[in-house]
Short mmCIF file of C-alpha atoms in Angstrom, two decimals:
data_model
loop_
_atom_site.label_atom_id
_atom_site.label_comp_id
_atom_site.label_asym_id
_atom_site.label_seq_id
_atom_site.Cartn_x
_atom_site.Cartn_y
_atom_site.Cartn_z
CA UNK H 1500 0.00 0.00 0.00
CA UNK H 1501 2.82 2.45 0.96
CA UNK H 1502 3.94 1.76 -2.86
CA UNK H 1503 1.02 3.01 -4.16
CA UNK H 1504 1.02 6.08 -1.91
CA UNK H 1505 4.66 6.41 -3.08
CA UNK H 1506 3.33 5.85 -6.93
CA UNK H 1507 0.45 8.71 -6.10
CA UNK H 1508 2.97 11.08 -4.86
CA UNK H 1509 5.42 11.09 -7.44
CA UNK H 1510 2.36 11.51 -9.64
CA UNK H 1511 0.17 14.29 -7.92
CA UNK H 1512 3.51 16.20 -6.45
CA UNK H 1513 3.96 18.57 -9.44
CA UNK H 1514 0.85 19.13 -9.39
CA UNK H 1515 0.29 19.98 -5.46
CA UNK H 1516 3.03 22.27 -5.84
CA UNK H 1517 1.60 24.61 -7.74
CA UNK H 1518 -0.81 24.98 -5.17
CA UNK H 1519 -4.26 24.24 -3.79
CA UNK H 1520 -6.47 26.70 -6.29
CA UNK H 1521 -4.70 24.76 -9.19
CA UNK H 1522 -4.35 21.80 -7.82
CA UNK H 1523 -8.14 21.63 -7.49
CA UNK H 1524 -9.08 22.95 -10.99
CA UNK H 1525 -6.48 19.88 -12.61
CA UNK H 1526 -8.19 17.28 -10.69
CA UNK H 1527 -11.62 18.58 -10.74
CA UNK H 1528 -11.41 19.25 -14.75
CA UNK H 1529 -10.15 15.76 -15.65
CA UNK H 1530 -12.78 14.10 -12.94
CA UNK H 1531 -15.90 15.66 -14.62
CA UNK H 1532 -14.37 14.65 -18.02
CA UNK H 1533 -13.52 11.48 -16.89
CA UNK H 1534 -17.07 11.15 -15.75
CA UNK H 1535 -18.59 12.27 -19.54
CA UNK H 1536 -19.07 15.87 -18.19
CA UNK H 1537 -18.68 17.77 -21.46
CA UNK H 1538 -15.39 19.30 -21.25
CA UNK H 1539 -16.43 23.28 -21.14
CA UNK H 1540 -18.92 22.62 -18.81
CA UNK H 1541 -16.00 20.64 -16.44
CA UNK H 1542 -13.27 23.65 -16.80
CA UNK H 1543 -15.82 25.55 -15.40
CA UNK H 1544 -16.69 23.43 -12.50
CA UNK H 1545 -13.08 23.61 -11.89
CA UNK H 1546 -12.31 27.21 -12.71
CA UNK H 1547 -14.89 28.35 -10.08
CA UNK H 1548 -13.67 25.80 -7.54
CA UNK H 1549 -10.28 27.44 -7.91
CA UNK H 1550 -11.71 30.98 -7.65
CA UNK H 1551 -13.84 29.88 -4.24
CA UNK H 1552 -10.49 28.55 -2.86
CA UNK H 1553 -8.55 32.04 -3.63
CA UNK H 1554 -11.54 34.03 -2.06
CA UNK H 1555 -11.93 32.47 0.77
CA UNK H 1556 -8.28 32.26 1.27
CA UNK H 1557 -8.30 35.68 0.79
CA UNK H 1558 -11.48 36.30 3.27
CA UNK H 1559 -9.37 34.21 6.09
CA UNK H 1560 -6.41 36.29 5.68
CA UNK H 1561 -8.18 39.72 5.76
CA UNK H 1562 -10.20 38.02 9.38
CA UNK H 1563 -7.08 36.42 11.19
CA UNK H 1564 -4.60 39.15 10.03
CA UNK H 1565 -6.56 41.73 11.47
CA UNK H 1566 -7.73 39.86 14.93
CA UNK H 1567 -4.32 38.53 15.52
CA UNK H 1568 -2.88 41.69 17.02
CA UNK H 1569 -5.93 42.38 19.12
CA UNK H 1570 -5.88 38.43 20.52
CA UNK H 1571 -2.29 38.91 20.87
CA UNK H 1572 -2.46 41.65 23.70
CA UNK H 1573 -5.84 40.39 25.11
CA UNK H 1574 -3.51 37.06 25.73
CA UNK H 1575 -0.53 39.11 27.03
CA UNK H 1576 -2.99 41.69 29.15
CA UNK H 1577 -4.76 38.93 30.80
CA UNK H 1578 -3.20 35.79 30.91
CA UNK H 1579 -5.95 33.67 29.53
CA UNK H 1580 -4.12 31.62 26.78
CA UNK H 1581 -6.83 31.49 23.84
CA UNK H 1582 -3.38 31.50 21.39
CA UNK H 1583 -4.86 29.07 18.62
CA UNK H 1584 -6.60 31.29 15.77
CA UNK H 1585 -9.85 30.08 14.69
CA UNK H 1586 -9.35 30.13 10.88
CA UNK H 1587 -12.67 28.82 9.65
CA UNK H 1588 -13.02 25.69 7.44
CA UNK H 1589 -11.27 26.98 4.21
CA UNK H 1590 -7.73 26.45 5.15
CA UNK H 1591 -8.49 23.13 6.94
CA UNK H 1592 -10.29 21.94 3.67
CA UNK H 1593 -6.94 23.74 1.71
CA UNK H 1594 -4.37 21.90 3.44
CA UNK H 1595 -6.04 18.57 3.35
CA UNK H 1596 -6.90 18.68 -0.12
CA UNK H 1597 -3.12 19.37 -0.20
CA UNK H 1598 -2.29 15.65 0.40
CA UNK H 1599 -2.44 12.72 -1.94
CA UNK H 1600 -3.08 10.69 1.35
CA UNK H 1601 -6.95 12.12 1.01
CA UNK H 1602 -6.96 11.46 -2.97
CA UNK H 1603 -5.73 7.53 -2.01
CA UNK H 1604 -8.91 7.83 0.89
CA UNK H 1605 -11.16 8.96 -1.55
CA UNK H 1606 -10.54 6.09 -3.96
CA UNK H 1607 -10.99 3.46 -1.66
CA UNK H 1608 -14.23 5.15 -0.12
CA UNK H 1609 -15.85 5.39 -3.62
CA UNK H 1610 -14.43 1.87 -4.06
CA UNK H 1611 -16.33 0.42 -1.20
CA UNK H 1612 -19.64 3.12 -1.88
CA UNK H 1613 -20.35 1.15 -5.43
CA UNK H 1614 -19.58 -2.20 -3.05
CA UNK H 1615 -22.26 -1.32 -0.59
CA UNK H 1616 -24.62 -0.36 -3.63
CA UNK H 1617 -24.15 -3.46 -5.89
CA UNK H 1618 -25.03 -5.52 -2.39
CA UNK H 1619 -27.65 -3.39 -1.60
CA UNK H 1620 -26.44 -1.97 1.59
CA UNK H 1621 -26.86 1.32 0.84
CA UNK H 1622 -29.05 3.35 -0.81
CA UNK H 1623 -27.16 6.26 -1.39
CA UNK H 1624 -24.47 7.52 -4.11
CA UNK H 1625 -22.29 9.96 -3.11
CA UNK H 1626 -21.46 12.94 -4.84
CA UNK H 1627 -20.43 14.99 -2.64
CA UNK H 1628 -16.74 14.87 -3.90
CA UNK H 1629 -15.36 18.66 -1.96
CA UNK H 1630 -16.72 17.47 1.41
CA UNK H 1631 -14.63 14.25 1.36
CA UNK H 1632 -12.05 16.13 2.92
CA UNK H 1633 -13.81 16.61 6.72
CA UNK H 1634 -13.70 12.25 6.28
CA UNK H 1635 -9.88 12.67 5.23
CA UNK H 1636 -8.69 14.41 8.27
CA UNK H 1637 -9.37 11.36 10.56
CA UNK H 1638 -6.87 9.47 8.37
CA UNK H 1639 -4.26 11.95 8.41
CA UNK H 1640 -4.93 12.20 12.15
CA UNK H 1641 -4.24 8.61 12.17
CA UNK H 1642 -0.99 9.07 10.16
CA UNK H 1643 0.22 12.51 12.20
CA UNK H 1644 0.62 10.29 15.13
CA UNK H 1645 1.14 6.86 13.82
CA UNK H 1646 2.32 6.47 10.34
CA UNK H 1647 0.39 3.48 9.87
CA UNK H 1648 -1.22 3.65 6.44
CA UNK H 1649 -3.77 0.55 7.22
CA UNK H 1650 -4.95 1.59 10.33
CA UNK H 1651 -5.83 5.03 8.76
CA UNK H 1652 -7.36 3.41 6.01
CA UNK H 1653 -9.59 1.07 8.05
CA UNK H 1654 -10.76 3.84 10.04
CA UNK H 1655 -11.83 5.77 6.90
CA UNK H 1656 -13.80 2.90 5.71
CA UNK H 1657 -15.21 2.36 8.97
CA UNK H 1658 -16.54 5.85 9.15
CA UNK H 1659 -17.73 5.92 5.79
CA UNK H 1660 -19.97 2.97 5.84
CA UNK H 1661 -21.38 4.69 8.68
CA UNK H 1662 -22.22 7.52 6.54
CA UNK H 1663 -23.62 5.77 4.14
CA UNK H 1664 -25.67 4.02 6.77
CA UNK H 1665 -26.75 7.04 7.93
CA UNK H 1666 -27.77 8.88 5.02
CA UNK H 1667 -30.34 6.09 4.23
CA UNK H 1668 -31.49 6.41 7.85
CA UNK H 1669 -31.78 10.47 7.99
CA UNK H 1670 -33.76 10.08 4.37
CA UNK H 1671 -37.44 9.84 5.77
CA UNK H 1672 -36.92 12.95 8.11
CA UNK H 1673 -35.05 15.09 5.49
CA UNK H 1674 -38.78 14.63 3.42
CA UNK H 1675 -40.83 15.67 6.69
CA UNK H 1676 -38.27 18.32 7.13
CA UNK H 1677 -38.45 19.96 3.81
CA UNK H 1678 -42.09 18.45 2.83
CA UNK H 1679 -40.09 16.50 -0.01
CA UNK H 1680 -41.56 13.71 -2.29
CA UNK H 1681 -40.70 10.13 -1.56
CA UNK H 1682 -39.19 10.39 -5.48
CA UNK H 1683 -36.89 13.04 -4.14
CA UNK H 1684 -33.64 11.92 -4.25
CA UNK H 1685 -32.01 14.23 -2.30
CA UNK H 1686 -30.03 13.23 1.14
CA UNK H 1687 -26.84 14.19 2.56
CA UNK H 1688 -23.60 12.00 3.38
CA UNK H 1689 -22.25 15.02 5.03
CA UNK H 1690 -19.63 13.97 8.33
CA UNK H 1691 -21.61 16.82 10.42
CA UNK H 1692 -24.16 14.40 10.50
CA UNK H 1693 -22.44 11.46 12.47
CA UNK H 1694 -22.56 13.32 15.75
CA UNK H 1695 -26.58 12.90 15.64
CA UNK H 1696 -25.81 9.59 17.83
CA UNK H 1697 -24.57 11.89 20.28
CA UNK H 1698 -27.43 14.79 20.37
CA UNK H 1699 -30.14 12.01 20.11
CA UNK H 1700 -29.09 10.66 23.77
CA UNK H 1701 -29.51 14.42 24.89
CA UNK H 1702 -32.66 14.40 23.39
CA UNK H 1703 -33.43 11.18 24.99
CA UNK H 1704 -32.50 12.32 28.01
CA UNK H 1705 -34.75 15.48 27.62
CA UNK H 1706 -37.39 12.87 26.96
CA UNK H 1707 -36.73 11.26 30.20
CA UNK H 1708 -36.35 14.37 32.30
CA UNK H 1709 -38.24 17.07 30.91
CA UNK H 1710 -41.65 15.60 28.38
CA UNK H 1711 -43.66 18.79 28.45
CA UNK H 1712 -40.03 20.82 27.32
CA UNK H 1713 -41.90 20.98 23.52
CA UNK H 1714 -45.47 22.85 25.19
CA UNK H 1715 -42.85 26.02 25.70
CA UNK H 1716 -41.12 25.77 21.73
CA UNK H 1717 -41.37 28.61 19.47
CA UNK H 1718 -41.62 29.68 16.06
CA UNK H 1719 -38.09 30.01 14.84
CA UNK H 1720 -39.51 32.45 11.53
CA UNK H 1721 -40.66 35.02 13.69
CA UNK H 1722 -37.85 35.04 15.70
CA UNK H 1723 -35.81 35.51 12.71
CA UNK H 1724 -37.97 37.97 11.29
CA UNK H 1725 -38.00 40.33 14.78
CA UNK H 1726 -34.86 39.84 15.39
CA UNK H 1727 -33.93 41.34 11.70
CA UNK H 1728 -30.83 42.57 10.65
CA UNK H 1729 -28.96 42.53 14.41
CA UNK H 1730 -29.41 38.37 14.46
CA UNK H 1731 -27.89 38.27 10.25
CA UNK H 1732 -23.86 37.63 10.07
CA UNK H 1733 -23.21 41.45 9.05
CA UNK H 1734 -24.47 42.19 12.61
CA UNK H 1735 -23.10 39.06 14.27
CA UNK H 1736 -19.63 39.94 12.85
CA UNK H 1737 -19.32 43.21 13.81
CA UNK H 1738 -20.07 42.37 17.38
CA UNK H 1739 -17.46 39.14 17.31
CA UNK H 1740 -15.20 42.08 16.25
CA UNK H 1741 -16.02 44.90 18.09
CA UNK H 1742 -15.76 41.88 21.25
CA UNK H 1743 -12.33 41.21 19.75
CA UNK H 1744 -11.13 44.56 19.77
CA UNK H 1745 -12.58 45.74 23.61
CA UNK H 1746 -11.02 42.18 25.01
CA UNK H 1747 -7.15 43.21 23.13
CA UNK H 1748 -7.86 46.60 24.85
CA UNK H 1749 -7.83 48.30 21.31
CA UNK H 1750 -7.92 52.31 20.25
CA UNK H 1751 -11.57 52.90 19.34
CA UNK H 1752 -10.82 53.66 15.86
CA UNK H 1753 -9.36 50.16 15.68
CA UNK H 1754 -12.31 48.50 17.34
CA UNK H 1755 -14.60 50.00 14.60
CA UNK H 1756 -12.43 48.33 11.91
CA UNK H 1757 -12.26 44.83 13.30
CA UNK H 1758 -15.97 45.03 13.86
CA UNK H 1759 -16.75 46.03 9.91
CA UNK H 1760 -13.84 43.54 9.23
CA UNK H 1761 -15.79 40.95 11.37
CA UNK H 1762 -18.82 41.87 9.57
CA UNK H 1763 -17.51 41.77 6.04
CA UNK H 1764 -15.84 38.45 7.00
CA UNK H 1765 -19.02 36.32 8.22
CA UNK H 1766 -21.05 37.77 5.14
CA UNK H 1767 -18.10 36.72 2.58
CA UNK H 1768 -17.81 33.38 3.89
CA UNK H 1769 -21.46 32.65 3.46
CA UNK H 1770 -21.26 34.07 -0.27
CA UNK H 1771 -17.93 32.55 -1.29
CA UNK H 1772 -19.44 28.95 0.79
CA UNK H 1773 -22.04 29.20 -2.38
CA UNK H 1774 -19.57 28.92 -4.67
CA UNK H 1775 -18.05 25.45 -3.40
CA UNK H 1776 -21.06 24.09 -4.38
CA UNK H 1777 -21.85 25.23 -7.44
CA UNK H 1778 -18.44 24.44 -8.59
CA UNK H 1779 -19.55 20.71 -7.29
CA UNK H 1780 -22.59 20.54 -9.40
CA UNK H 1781 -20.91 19.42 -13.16
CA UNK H 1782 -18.93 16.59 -11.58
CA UNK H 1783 -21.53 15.44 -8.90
CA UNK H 1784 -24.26 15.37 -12.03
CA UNK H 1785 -21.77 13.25 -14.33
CA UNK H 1786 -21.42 10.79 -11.46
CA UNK H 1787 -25.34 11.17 -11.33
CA UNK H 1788 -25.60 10.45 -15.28
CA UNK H 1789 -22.39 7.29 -15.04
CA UNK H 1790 -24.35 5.29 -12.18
CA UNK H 1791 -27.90 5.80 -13.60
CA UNK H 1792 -26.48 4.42 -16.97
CA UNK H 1793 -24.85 1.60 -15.11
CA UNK H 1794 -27.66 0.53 -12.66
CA UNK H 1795 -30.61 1.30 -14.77
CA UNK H 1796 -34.04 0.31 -13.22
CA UNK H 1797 -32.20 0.84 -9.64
CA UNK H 1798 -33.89 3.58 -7.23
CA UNK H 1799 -30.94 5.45 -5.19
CA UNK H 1800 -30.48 7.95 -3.16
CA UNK H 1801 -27.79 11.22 -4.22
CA UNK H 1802 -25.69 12.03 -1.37
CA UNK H 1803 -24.86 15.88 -1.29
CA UNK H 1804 -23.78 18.95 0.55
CA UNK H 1805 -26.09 19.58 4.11
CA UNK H 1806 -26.95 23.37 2.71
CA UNK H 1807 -30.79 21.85 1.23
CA UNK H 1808 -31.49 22.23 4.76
CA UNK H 1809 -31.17 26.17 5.24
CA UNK H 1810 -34.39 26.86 3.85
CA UNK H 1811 -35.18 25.79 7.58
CA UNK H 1812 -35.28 29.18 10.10
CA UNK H 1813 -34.86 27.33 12.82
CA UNK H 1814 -30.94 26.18 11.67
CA UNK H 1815 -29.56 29.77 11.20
CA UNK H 1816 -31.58 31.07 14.61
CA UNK H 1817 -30.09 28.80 16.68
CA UNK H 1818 -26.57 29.41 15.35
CA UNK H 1819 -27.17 32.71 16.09
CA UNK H 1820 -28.30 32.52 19.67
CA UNK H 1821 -25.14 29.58 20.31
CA UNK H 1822 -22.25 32.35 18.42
CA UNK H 1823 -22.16 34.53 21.81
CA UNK H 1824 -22.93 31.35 24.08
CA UNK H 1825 -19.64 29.91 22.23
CA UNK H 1826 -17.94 32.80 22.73
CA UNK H 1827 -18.49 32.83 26.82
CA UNK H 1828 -18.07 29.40 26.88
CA UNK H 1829 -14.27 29.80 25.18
CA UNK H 1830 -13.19 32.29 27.56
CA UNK H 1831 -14.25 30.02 31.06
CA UNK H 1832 -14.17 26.21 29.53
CA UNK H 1833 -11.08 24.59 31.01
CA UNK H 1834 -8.90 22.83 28.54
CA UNK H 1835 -9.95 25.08 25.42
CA UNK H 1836 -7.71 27.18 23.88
CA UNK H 1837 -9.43 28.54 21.37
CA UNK H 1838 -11.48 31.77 20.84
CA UNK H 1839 -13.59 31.48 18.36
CA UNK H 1840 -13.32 33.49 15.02
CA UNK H 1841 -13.80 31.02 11.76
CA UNK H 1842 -16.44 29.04 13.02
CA UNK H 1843 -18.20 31.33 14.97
CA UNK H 1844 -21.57 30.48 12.95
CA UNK H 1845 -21.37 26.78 14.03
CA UNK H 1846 -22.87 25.17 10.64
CA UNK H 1847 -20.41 22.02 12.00
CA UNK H 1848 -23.38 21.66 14.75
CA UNK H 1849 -27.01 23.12 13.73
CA UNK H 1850 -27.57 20.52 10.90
CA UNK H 1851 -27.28 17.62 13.13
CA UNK H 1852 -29.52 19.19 15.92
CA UNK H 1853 -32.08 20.05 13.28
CA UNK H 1854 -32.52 16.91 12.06
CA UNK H 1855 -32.81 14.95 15.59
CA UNK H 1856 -34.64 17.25 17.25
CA UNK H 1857 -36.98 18.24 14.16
CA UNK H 1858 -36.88 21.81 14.55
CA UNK H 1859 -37.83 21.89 17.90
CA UNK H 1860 -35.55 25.22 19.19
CA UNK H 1861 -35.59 24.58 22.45
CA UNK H 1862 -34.08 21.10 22.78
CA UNK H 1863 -31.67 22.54 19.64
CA UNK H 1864 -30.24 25.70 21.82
CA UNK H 1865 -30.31 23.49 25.33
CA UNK H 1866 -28.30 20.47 23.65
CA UNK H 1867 -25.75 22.84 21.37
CA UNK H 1868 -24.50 24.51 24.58
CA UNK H 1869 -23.61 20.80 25.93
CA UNK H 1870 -21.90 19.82 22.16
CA UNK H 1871 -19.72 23.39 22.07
CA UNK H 1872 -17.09 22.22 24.54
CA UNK H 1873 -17.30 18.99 22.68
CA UNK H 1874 -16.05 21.21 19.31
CA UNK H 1875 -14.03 23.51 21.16
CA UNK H 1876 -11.99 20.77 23.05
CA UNK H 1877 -11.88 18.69 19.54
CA UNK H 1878 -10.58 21.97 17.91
CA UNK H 1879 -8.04 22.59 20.27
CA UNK H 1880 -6.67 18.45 20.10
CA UNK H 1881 -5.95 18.93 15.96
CA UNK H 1882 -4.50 22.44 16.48
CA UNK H 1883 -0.44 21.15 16.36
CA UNK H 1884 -1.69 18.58 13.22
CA UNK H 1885 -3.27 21.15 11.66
CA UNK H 1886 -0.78 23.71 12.05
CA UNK H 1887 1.72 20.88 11.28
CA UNK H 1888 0.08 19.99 7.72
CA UNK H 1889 -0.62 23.80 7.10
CA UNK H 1890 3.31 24.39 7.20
CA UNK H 1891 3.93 21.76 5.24
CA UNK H 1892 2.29 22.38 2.19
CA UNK H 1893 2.17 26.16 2.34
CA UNK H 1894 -1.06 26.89 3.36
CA UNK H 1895 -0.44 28.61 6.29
CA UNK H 1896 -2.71 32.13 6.73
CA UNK H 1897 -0.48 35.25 6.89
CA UNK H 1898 -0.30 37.86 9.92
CA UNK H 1899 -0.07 35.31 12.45
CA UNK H 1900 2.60 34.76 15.20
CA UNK H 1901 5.36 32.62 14.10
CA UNK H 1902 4.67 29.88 16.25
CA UNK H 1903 1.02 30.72 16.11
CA UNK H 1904 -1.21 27.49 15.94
CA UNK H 1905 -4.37 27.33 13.86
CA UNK H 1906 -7.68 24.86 13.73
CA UNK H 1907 -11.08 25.67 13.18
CA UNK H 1908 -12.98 25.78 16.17
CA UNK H 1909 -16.78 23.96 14.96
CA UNK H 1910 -14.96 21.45 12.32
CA UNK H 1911 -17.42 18.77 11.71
CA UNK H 1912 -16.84 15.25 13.11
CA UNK H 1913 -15.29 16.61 16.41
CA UNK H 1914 -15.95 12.72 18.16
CA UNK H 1915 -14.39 11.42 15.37
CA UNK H 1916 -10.87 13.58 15.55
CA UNK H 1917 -10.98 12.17 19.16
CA UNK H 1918 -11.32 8.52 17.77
CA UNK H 1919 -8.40 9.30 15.51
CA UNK H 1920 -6.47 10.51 17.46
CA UNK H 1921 -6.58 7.57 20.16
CA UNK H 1922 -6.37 5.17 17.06
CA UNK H 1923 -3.24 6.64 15.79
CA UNK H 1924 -1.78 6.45 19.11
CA UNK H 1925 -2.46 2.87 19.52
CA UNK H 1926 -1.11 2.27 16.21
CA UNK H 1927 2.24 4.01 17.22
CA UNK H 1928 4.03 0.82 18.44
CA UNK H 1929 0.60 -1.19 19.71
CA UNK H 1930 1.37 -0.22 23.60
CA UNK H 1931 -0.94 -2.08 25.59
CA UNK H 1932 -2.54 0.92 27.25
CA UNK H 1933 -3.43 3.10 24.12
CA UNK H 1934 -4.60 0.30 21.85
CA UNK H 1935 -7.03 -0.60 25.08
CA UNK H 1936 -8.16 2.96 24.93
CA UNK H 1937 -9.01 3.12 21.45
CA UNK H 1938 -10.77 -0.57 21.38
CA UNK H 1939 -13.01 0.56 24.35
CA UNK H 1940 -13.13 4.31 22.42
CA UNK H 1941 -14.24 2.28 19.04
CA UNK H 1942 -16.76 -0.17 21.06
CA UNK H 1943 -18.79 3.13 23.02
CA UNK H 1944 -19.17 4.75 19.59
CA UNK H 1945 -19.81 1.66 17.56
CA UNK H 1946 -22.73 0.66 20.32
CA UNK H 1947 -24.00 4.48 20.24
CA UNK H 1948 -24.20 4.50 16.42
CA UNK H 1949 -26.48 0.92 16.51
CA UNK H 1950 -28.59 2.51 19.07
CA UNK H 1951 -29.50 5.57 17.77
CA UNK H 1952 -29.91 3.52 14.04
CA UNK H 1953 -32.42 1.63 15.95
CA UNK H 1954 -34.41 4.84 17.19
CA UNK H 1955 -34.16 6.63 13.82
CA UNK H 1956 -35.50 3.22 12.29
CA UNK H 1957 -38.87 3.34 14.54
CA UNK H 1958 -38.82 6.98 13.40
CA UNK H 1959 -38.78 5.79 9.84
CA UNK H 1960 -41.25 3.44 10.79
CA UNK H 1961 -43.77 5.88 11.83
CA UNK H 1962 -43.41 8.39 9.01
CA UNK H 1963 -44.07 5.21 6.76
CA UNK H 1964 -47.02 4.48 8.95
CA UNK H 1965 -48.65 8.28 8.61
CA UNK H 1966 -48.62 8.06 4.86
CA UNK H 1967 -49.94 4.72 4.50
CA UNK H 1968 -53.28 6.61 6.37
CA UNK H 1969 -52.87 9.44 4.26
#
């Protein structure tokens, strides 16, 4: 296996070096062709994917060369050592994208994806190509602390079954959700998704302890729409950096700028996030178009990006209540530190507790302030890999400290960086204590994960028994 990897790298290396904006437009171009994507239509699929990678390269740059010197002197003035920068999920996506480790991982995971298919374990195809890259990171986890290609590899099928697993299971509630057809294809293999094990046994336990929570629930649209413009990211920006600027003890002048610099920030990342995707669509569509042609008569699901959901209020108002209950959270949580910049808007989290809870806002905002030490504490475990990686494939934002450390503090699959990380330990010379750790890590997540498939299957089983009535 190490040949191969050895094979891949003398291959890809030219063409990492020039970087990840054309780095992604080769591999995306010749994909989409590959896949019978005509070839105009695939240069442009790769041509924007490249531009979305520049811009919000250049959008991280702008944010964490601008905070830095503010978070530098609020560290120095008062001792509280929140020194890892909070890039977002652009450079974390750059630097991974960076190594032909995740090109090897996605091969085998489409490998065993058409496996699961032809035996009918799955329902879903995934096209989701771009978002491979928050599955990738556990491998290269794996290998930071290990080196050991076939543990790293094992783990990455391991997790991906489970997505596929799970994007069969969510299916049924992503049509209640959104009032889709049955015929709708649409579902998600997105790795945000794989910590609803986790929120559903907070729900559960809100079940247990509190049934009448849900009489109290509210209407998440007309929160949004009285709450306006001060709950939309120009307004949550500008506070994140007019906070910024008051905790560094900045000039006033200064404070103004890093909270329109905030603002601009949070509004550019949600533009230039729009532009991943539709750089996506000519590739995911050919895949669409190869596996129809191949399995014709078969009904599958398409696995793609988790933004379908956003037509749902009650997503973007609990990210908005959660941004300044992260924010107090970072400065007091013991073993965090990280204040959060990036990933302020935690889109890593309010998918997942939409779809277990169902919209209800309540049990959303009540279990999101339990799972934001889970992300923050995640964040700040990958910081010295991620920085690592960064450095070594010249990805690294500008502005920052030379010894500065960078991660992203609400990076999807935040359980699953733990598991890594405890798996690439016990692969570094199979001690007794750490490969004990990671088999009794492997067994509480593995038994979690066939529990809450269980509930979401009496779930299904409901919905299935309301339209039969119909």
């Amino acid at each position: 296996m190490n040949t191969i990897i050895e094979i891949a790298n003398k291959f890809f290396q030219p063409i990492i070096d020039l970087g990840a904006a054309p780095m992604m437009f080769i591999l995306i171009s010749i994909l989409a062709i590959l896949m019978g994507v005509k070839v105009g239509k695939a240069i442009q699929g790769g041509l924007m994917l490249g531009i979305a990678l520049t811009g919000i390269g250049a959008v991280i740059d702008m944010l964490t060369g601008s905070f830095a010197p503010a978070l530098q002197d609020f560290v120095l003035s008062t001792g509280i050592e929140l020194n890892i920068t909070d890039v977002g999920w652009a450079p974390l996506a750059t630097i991974t994208w960076g190594s032909a480790y995740t090109l090897f991982f996605l091969l085998v995971l489409v490998l065993v994806n058409l496996v699961l298919l032809g035996l009918n374990k799955t329902d879903t195809l995934d096209v989701d190509i771009f978002n491979f890259w928050h599955l990738s990171i556990t491998g290269l986890l794996v290998l930071y602390y290990s080196d050991n290609l076939l543990l790293a590899t094992a783990l990455i099928i391991l997790l991906g079954v489970l997505k596929f697993i799970n994007a069969d299971l969510m299916k049924p509630t992503f049509n209640d959700l959104l009032d889709m057809p049955d015929a709708n294809p649409t579902t998600t293999t997105h790795m945000n998704f794989l910590l609803n094990p986790l929120i559903m046994l907070f729900d559960t336990i809100i079940d247990k302890l509190f049934p009448s929570l849900d009489k109290y629930d509210f209407d998440a649209a007309k929160l949004n729409e009285k709450v306006g413009f001060w709950g939309s990211k120009f307004a949550i920006g500008a506070y994140l950096g007019a906070f910024v600027g008051i905790l560094g003890g900045q000039p006033v002048r200064d404070i103004f700028s890093l909270a329109f610099i905030g603002a601009a920030s949070l509004e550019l990342f949600s533009i230039v996030g729009t532009w991943f995707i539709a750089a996506m669509e000519p590739i995911s569509q050919g895949i669409t178009d190869f596996m129809s042609k191949r399995m014709e008569g078969r009904t599958f699901n398409i696995g793609i990006d988790w933004p379908f959901l956003a037509a749902r209020p009650e997503m973007w108002a609990v990210a908005n209540i959660l941004a300044p209950i992260m924010l107090l959270l970072a400065l007091i949580l013991p073993g965090n530190n990280i204040l959060p910049l990036g990933g302020i808007i935690a889109i890593g989290l309010t998918p997942a507790l939409l779809v277990v809870s169902r919209g209800k806002m309540i049990r959303m905002i009540i279990i999101g302030v339990f799972m934001i030490p889970v992300f923050l504490w995640s964040g700040t475990a990958i910081a010295p890999f991620a920085t690592n990686v960064a450095n070594s494939v010249g990805a690294m934002p500008s502005g920052l400290a030379e010894n500065a450390l960078i991660t992203h503090s609400t990076l999807e699959g935040p359980v699953e960086k733990f598991i890594a990380i405890l798996v690439g330990q016990a692969g570094e010379g199979f001690n007794l204590g750490p490969v004990l750790m990671a088999l009794a890590a492997l067994v509480v997540y593995l038994g979690l994960f066939a529990w809450y498939a269980k509930k979401m299957k009496e779930r299904n089983a409901v919905y299935a028994a309301e339209k039969t009535q119909e």
